[in-house]
PDB file of C-alpha atoms in Angstrom:
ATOM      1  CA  UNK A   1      -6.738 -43.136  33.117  1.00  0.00           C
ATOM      2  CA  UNK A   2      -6.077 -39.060  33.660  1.00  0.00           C
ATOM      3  CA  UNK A   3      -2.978 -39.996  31.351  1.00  0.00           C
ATOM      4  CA  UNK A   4      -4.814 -41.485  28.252  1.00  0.00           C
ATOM      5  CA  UNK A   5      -7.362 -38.849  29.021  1.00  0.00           C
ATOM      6  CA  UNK A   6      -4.973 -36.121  28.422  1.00  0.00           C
ATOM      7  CA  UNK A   7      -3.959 -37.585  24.993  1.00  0.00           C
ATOM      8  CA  UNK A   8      -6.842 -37.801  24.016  1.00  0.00           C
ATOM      9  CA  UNK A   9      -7.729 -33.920  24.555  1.00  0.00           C
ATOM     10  CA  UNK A  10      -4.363 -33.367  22.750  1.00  0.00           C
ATOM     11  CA  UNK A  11      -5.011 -35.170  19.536  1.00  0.00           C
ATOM     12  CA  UNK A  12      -8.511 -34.105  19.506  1.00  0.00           C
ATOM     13  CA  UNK A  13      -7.647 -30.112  20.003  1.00  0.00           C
ATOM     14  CA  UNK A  14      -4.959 -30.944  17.055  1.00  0.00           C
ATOM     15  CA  UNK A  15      -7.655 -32.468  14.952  1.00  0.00           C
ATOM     16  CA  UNK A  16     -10.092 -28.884  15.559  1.00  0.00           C
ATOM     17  CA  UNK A  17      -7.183 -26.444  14.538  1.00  0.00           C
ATOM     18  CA  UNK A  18      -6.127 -28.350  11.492  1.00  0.00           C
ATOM     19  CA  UNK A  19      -9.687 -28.274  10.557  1.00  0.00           C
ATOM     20  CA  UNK A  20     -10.157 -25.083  11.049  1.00  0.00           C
ATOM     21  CA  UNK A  21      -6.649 -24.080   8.953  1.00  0.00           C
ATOM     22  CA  UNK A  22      -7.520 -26.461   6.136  1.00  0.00           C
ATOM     23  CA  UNK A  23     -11.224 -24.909   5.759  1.00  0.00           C
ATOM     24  CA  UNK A  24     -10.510 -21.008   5.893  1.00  0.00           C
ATOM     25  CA  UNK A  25      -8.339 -20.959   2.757  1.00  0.00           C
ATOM     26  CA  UNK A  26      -8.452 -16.932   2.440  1.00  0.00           C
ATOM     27  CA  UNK A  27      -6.696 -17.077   6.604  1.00  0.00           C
ATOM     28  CA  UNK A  28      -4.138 -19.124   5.146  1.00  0.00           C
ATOM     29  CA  UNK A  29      -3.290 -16.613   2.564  1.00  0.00           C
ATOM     30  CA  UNK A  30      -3.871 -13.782   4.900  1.00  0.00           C
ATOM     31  CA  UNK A  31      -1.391 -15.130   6.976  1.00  0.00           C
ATOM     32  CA  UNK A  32       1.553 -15.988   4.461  1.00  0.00           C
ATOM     33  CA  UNK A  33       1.054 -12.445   3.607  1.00  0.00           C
ATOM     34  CA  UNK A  34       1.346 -11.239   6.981  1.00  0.00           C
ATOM     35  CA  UNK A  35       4.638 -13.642   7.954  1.00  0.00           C
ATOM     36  CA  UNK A  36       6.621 -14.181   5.106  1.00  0.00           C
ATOM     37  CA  UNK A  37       9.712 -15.912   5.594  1.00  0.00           C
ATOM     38  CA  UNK A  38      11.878 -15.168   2.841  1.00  0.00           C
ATOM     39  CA  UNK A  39      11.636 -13.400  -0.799  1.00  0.00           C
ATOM     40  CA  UNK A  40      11.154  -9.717  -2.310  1.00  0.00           C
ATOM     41  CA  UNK A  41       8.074  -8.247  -0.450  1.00  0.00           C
ATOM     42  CA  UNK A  42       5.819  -6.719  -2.262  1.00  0.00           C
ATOM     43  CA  UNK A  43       2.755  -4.202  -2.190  1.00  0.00           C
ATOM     44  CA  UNK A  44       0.696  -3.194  -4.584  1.00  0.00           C
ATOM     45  CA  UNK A  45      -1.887   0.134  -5.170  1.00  0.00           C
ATOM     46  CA  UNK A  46      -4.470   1.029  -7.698  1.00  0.00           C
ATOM     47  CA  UNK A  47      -3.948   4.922  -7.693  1.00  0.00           C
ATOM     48  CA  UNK A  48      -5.229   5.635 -11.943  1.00  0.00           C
ATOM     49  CA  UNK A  49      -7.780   8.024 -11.365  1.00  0.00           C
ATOM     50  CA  UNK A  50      -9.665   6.553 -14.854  1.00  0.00           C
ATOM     51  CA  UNK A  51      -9.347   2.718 -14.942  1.00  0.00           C
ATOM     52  CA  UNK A  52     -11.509   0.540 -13.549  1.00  0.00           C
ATOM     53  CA  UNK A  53     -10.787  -1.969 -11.348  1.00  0.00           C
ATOM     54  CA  UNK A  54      -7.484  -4.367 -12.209  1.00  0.00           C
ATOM     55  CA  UNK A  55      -5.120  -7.193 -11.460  1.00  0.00           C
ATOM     56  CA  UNK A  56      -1.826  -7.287 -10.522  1.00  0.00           C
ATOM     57  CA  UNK A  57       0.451 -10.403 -12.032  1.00  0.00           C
ATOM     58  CA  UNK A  58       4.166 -11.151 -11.022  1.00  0.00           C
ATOM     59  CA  UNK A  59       5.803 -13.529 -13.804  1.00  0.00           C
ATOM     60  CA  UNK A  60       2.205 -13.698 -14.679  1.00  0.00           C
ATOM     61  CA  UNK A  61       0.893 -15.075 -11.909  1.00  0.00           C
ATOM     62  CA  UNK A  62      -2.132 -13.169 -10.107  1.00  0.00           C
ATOM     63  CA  UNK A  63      -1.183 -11.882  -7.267  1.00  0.00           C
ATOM     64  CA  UNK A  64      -3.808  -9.771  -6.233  1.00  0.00           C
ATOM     65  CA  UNK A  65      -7.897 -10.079  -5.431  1.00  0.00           C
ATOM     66  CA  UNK A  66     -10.171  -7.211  -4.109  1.00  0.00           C
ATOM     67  CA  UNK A  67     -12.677  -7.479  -0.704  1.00  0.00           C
ATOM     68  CA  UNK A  68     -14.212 -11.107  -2.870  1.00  0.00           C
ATOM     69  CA  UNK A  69     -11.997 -13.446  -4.340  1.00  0.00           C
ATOM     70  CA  UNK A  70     -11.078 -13.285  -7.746  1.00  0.00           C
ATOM     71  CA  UNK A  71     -12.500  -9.697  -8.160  1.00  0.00           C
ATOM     72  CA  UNK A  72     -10.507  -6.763  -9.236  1.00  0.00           C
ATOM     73  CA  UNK A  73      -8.690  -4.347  -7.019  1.00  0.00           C
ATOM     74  CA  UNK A  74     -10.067  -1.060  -7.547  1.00  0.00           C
ATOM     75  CA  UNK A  75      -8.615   2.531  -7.590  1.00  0.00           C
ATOM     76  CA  UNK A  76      -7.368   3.632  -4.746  1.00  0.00           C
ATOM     77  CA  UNK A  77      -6.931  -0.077  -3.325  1.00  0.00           C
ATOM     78  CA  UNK A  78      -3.787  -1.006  -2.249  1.00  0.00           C
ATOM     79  CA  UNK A  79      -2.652  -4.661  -1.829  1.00  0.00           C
ATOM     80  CA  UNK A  80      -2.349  -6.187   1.034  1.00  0.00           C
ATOM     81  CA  UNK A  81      -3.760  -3.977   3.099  1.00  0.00           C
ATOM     82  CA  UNK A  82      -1.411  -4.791   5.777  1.00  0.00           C
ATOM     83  CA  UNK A  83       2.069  -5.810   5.569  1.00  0.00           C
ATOM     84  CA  UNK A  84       3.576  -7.696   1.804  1.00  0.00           C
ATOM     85  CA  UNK A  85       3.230 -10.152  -0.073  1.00  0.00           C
ATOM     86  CA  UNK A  86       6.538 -12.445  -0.165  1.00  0.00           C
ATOM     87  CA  UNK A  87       7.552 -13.296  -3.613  1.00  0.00           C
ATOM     88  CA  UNK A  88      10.982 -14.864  -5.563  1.00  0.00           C
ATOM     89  CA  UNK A  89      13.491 -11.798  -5.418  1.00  0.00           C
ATOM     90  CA  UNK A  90      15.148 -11.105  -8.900  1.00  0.00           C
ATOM     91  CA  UNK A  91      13.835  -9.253 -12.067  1.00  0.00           C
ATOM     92  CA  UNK A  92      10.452  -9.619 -11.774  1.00  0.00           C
ATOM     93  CA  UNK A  93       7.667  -9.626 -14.831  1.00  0.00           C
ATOM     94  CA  UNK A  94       4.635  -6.762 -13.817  1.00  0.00           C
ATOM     95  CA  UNK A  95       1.814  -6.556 -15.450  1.00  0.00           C
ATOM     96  CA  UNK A  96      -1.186  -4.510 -14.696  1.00  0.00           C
ATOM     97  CA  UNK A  97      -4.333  -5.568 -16.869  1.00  0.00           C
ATOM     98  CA  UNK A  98      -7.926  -5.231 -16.279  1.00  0.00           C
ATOM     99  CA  UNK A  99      -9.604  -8.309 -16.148  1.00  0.00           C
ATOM    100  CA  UNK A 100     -11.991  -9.894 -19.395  1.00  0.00           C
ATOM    101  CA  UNK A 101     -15.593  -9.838 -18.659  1.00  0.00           C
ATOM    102  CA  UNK A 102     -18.124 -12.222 -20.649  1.00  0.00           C
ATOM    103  CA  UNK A 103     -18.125  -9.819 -23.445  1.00  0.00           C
ATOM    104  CA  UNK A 104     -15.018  -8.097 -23.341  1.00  0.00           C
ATOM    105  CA  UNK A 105     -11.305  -9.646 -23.553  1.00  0.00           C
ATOM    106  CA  UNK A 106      -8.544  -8.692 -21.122  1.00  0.00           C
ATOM    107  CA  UNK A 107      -7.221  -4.850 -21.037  1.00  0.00           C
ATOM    108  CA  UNK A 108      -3.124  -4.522 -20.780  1.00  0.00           C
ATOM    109  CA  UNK A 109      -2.939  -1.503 -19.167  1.00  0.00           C
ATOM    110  CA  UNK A 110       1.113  -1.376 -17.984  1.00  0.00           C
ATOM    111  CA  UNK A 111       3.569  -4.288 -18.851  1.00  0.00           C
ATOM    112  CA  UNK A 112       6.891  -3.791 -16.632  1.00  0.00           C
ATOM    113  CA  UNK A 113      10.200  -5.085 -15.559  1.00  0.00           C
ATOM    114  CA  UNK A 114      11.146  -4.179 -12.062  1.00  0.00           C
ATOM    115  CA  UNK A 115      14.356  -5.429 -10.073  1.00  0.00           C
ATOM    116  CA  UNK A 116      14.083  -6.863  -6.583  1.00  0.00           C
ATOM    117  CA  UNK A 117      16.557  -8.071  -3.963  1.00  0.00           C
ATOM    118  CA  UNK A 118      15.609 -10.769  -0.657  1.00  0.00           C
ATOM    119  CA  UNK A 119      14.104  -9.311   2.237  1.00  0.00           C
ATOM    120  CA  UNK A 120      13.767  -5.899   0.391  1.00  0.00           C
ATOM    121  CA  UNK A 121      10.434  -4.002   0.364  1.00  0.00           C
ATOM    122  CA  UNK A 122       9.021  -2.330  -2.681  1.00  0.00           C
ATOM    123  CA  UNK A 123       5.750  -0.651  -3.705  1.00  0.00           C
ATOM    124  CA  UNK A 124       4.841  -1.082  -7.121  1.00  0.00           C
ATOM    125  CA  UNK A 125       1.343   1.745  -8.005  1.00  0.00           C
ATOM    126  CA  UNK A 126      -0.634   2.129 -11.063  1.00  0.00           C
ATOM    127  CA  UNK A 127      -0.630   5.628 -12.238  1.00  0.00           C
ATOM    128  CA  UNK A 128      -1.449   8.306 -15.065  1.00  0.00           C
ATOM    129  CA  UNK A 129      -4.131   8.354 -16.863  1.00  0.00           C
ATOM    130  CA  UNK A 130      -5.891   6.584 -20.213  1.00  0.00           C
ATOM    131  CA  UNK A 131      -2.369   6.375 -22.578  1.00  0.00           C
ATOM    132  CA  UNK A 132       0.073   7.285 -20.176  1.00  0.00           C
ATOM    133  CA  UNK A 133      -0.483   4.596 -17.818  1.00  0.00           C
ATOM    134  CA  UNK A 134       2.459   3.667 -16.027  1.00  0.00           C
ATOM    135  CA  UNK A 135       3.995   1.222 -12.910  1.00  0.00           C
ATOM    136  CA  UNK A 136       5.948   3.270 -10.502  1.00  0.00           C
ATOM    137  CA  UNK A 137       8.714   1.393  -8.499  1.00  0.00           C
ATOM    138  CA  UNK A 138       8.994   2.517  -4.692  1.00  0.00           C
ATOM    139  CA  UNK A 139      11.790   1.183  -2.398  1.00  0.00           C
ATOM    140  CA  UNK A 140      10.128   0.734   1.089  1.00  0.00           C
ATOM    141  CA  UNK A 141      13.210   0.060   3.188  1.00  0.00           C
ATOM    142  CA  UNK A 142      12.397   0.957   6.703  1.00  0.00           C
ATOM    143  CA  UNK A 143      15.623  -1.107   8.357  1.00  0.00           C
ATOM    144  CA  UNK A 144      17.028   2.047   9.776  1.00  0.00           C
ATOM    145  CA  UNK A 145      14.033   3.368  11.015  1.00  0.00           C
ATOM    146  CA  UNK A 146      13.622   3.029  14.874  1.00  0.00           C
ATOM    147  CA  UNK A 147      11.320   1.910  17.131  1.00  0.00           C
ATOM    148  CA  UNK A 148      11.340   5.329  19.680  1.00  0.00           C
ATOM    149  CA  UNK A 149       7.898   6.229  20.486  1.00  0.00           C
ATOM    150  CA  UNK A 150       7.480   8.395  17.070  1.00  0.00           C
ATOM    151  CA  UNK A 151       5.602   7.807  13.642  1.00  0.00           C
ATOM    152  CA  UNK A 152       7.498   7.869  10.350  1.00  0.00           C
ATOM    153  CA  UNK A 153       5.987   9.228   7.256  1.00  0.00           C
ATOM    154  CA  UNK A 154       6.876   9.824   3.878  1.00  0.00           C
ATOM    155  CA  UNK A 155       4.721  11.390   1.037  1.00  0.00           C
ATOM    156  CA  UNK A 156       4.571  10.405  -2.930  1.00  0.00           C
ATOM    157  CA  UNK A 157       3.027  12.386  -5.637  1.00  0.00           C
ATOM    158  CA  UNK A 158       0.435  10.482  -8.031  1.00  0.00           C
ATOM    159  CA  UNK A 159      -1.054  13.179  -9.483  1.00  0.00           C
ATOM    160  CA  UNK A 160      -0.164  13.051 -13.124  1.00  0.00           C
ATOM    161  CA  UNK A 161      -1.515  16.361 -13.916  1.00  0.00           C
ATOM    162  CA  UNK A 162       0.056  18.203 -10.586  1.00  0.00           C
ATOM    163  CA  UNK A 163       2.020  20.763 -13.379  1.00  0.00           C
ATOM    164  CA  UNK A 164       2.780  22.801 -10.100  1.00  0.00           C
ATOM    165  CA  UNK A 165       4.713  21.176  -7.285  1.00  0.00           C
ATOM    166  CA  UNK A 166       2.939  19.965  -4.128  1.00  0.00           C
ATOM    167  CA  UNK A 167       3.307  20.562  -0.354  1.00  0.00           C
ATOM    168  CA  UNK A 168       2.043  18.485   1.950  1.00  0.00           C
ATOM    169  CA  UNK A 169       1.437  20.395   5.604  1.00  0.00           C
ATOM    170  CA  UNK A 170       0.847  18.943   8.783  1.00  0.00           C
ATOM    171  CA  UNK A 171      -0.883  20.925  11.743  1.00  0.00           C
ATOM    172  CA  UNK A 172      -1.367  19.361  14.993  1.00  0.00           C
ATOM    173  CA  UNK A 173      -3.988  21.122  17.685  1.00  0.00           C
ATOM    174  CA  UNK A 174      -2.150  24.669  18.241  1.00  0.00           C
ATOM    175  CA  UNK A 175       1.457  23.885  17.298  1.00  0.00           C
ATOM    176  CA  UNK A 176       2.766  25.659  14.715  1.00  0.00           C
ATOM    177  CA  UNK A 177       2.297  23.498  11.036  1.00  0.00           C
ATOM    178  CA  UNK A 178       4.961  21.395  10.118  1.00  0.00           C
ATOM    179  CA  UNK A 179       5.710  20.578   6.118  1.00  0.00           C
ATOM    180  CA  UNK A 180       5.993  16.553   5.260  1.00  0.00           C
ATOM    181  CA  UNK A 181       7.022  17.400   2.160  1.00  0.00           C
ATOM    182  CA  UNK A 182       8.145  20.468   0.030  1.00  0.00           C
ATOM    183  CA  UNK A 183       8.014  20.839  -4.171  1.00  0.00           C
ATOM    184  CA  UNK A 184       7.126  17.172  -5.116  1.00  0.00           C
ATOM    185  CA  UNK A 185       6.382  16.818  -8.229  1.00  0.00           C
ATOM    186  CA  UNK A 186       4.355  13.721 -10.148  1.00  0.00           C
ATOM    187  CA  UNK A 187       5.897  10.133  -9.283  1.00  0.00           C
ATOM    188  CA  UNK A 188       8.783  11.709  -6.906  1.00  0.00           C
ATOM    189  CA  UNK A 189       8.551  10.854  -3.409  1.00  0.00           C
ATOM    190  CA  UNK A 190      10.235  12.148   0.114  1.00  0.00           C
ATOM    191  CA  UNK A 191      11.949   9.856   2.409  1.00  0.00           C
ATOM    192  CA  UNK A 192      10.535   9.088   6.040  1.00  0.00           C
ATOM    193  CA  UNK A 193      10.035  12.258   8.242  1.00  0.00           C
ATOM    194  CA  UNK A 194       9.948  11.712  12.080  1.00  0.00           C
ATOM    195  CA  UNK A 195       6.758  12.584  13.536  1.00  0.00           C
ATOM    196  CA  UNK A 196       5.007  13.139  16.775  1.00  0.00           C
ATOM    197  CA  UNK A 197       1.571  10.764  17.020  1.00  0.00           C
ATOM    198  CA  UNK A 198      -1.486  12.548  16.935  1.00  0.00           C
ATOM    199  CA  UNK A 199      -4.710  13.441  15.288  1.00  0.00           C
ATOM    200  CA  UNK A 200      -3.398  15.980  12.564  1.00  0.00           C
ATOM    201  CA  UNK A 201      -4.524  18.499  10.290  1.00  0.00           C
ATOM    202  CA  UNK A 202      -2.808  17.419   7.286  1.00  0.00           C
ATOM    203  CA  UNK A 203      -2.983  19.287   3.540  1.00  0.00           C
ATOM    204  CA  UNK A 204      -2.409  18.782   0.106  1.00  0.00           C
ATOM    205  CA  UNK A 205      -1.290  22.487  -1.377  1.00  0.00           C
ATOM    206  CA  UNK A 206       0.222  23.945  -4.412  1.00  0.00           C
ATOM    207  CA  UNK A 207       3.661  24.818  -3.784  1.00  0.00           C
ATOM    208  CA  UNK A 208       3.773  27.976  -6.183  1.00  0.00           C
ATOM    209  CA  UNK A 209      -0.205  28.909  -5.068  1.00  0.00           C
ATOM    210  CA  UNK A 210       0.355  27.831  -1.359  1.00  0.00           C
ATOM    211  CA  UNK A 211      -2.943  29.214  -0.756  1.00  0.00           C
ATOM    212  CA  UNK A 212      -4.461  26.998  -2.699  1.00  0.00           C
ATOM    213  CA  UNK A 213      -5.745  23.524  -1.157  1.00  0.00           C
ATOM    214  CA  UNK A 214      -5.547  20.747  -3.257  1.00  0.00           C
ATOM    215  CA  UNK A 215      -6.905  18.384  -0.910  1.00  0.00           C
ATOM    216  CA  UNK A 216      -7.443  17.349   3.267  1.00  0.00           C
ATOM    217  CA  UNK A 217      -6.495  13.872   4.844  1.00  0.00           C
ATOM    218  CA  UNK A 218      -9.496  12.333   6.487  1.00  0.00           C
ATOM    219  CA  UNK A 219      -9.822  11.294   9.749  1.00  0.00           C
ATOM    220  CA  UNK A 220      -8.952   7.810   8.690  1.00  0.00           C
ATOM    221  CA  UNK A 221      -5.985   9.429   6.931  1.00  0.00           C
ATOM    222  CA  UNK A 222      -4.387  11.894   9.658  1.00  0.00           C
ATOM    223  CA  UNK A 223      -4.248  10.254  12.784  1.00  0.00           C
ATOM    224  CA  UNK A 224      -0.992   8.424  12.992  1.00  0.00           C
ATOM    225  CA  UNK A 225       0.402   6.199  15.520  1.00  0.00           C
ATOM    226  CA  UNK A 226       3.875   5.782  17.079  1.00  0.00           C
ATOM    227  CA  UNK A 227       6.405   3.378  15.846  1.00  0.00           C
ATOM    228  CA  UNK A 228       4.408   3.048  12.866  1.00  0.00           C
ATOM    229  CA  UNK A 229       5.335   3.867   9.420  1.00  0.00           C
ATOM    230  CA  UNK A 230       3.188   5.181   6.292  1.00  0.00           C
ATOM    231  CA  UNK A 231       3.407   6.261   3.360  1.00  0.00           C
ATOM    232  CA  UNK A 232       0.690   9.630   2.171  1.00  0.00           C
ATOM    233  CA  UNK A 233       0.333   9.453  -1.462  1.00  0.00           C
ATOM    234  CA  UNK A 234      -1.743  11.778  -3.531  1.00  0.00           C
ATOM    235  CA  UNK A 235      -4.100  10.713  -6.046  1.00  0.00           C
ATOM    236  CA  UNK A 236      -6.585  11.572  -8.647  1.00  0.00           C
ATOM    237  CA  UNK A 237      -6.668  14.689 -11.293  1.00  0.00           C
ATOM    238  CA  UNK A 238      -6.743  18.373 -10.502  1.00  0.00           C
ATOM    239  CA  UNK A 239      -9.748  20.362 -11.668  1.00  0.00           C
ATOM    240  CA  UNK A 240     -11.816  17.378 -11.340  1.00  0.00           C
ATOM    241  CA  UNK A 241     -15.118  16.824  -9.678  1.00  0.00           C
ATOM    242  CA  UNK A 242     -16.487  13.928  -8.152  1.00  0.00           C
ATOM    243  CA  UNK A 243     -14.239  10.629  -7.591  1.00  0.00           C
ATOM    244  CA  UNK A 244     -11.602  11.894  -9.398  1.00  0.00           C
ATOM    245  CA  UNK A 245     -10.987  15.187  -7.006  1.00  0.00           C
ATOM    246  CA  UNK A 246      -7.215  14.839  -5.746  1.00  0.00           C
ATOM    247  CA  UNK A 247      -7.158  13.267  -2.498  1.00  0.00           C
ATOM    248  CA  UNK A 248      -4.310  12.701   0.304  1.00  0.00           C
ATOM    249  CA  UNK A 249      -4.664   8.694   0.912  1.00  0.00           C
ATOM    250  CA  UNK A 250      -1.917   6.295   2.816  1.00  0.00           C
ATOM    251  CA  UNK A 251      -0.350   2.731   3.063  1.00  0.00           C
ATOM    252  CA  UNK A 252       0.895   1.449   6.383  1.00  0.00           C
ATOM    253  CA  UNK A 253       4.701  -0.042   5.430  1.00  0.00           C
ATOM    254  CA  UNK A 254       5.073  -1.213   9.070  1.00  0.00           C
TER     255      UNK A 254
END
């Protein structure tokens, strides 16, 4: 009897998680994203200071939804928020449109060919501004970076009107500051920097007015975490007011 019992609590447990898999559609998703087996991986970020919200399509197919389903990804978005989407490696078909509404057809902003290889990571972000819109290609690999306790961070420019160079600075309690990065200009980016963890000061500044602050990393923004790995980006338009001040934002790669 205690056998047939305990087959019985199998099957039925079995039954409950299938159920629960088959009926959460968005998990299943979720967790493709977060476990891909094979493929180019993929991640995506809205940083045009002027468009509205978009979609992403690969060979177009839509690849990418905002906090509902279906809705656009807005600025400063990126997608997924954690880890990549897996997709077929090879030269890839991006474009980057923003969706048709009941009165208004579909808006191409960027159309784009990018090349990917298996088990490679890339970031693909919409930047510029209205007629200079453009997708930039970022190679993510963080293969060689180890696992020892620190946090690894690397720093892209997105600000399209950033005539000056940037500096990003780092200052952590009373330590003297420490510079991510040094005379970026728009759509170059530094490669991973070792850091200690911790709650940071961190600053956007102009590197020929290094007085001048461009922007501050929020608390959200600063603190980073050992054997982690991100990737600081600055966005929106200098001498702007509003949501299209430049601001220091990130992406967790790992």
């Amino acid at each position: 009897m205690k056998k047939y019992y305990s087959v019985i609590m199998q099957v039925l447990s079995f039954v409950g998680v299938a159920a629960i898999l088959l009926s959460c559609r968005d998990e299943q998703i979720f967790f493709q994203d977060v476990v891909p087996t094979e493929g180019a991986r993929l991640k995506f970020v809205h940083s045009a200071s002027d468009a509205s919200g978009v979609h992403f399509y690969v060979n177009d197919s839509r690849i990418t939804s905002g906090a509902a389903s279906g809705t656009a990804l807005n600025y400063s978005i990126s997608f997924p928020g954690t880890n990549y989407s897996a997709l077929t490696p090879g030269s890839l078909a991006v474009k980057i449109a923003v969706p048709a509404t009941a009165t208004v057809a579909e808006t191409v902003l960027v159309t784009s060919t990018i090349s990917t290889e298996n088990n490679n990571y890339y970031t693909v972000a919409l930047a510029g501004i209205s007629g200079s819109y453009e997708a930039i290609l970022l190679n993510d690999d963080v293969s060689a970076i180890a696992y020892d306790g620190k946090a690894y961070v690397r720093f892209v420019n997105l600000i399209h009107n950033s005539t000056n160079k940037v500096n990003v600075i780092a200052k952590l309690g009373t330590a003297a500051p420490v510079t991510i990065a040094q005379n970026v200009p728009y759509k170059q980016f530094i490669t991973f920097t070792g850091m200690d963890p911790g709650d940071y000061t961190i600053t956007l500044v102009d590197a020929v007015n290094t007085s001048t602050v461009l922007a501050t990393a929020s608390a959200t923004v600063r603190n980073i975490t050992g054997n982690k790995v991100y990737t600081l980006f600055a966005r929106g338009q200098i001498g702007k007011t509003g949501a299209l001040v430049p601001v220091l934002d990130r992406m967790v790669n790992r």
